[in-house]
Amino acid sequence: MKKSSFILLILSILVSITLRAQTPDTEAIKELINKAYIEGLHNGGNLDETRKGFHPGFDLLILNNNQLEKLPIYNWIESSERKRKENPNPPSPKTTVNFVNIDITGTSAVAKIELLRDSKLIFTDYLSLYKFEEGWRVVGKIYFKHQ
């Protein structure tokens, strides 16, 4: 009897973790990252979605030669617009995303994602998000570039 109770306890914990991991907020964050970041910035998609998904105060933090540099979202979008004018064809191959972890506490979240091109890992990103009245928005990013 003790063994079956233990198994039931373990199963209920696993079901709880699985259900908690797939909340409406988790799905909203995944959709936001796909539309605003992956499609918008990486795959030549709609930059209006990027503007909606990234807070105007967003900064990409870049570690370069032991110095921290910042790239505000408006500069990143301007750079994307310039590149699209120079070459209007969407990039090929497309960037895909693997969601490693999304950790949500109240109106704060962190998403660890992997970016792949041709099934090759190119970046591991850590995105910080806040939930505003209009929904989730990315407010910051750090990353690691794989060789």
C-alpha angles and dihedrals in degrees: 000000000000091000094054092048090052092050091050090050092051092047092050091050091050092048090048092051092047093049092046091050092057101053123147087254091055091051091046091052092049091050091048093050091048095048103035102032114021099034097026102046105017106034104037095258133144111318090196086069087052091052090051094045099046121063113235088240092058117132128190105215113213124193106211123168091339090307127112116230127185129217112190117215093246090059091047091051092047089051091050091049091051092049091049091052090051092046115014094184114102114250118268130240096034123233115247129195134225113197105219098174141346114195116191128187113175107300095348128084142171122202122198109200137171121219117210135186119191086355089299118126109240106162141012108206132193110202122191117209139184127198109233127183088270092048141265119344132180111244103173146006140198123177149179120226113216118215 
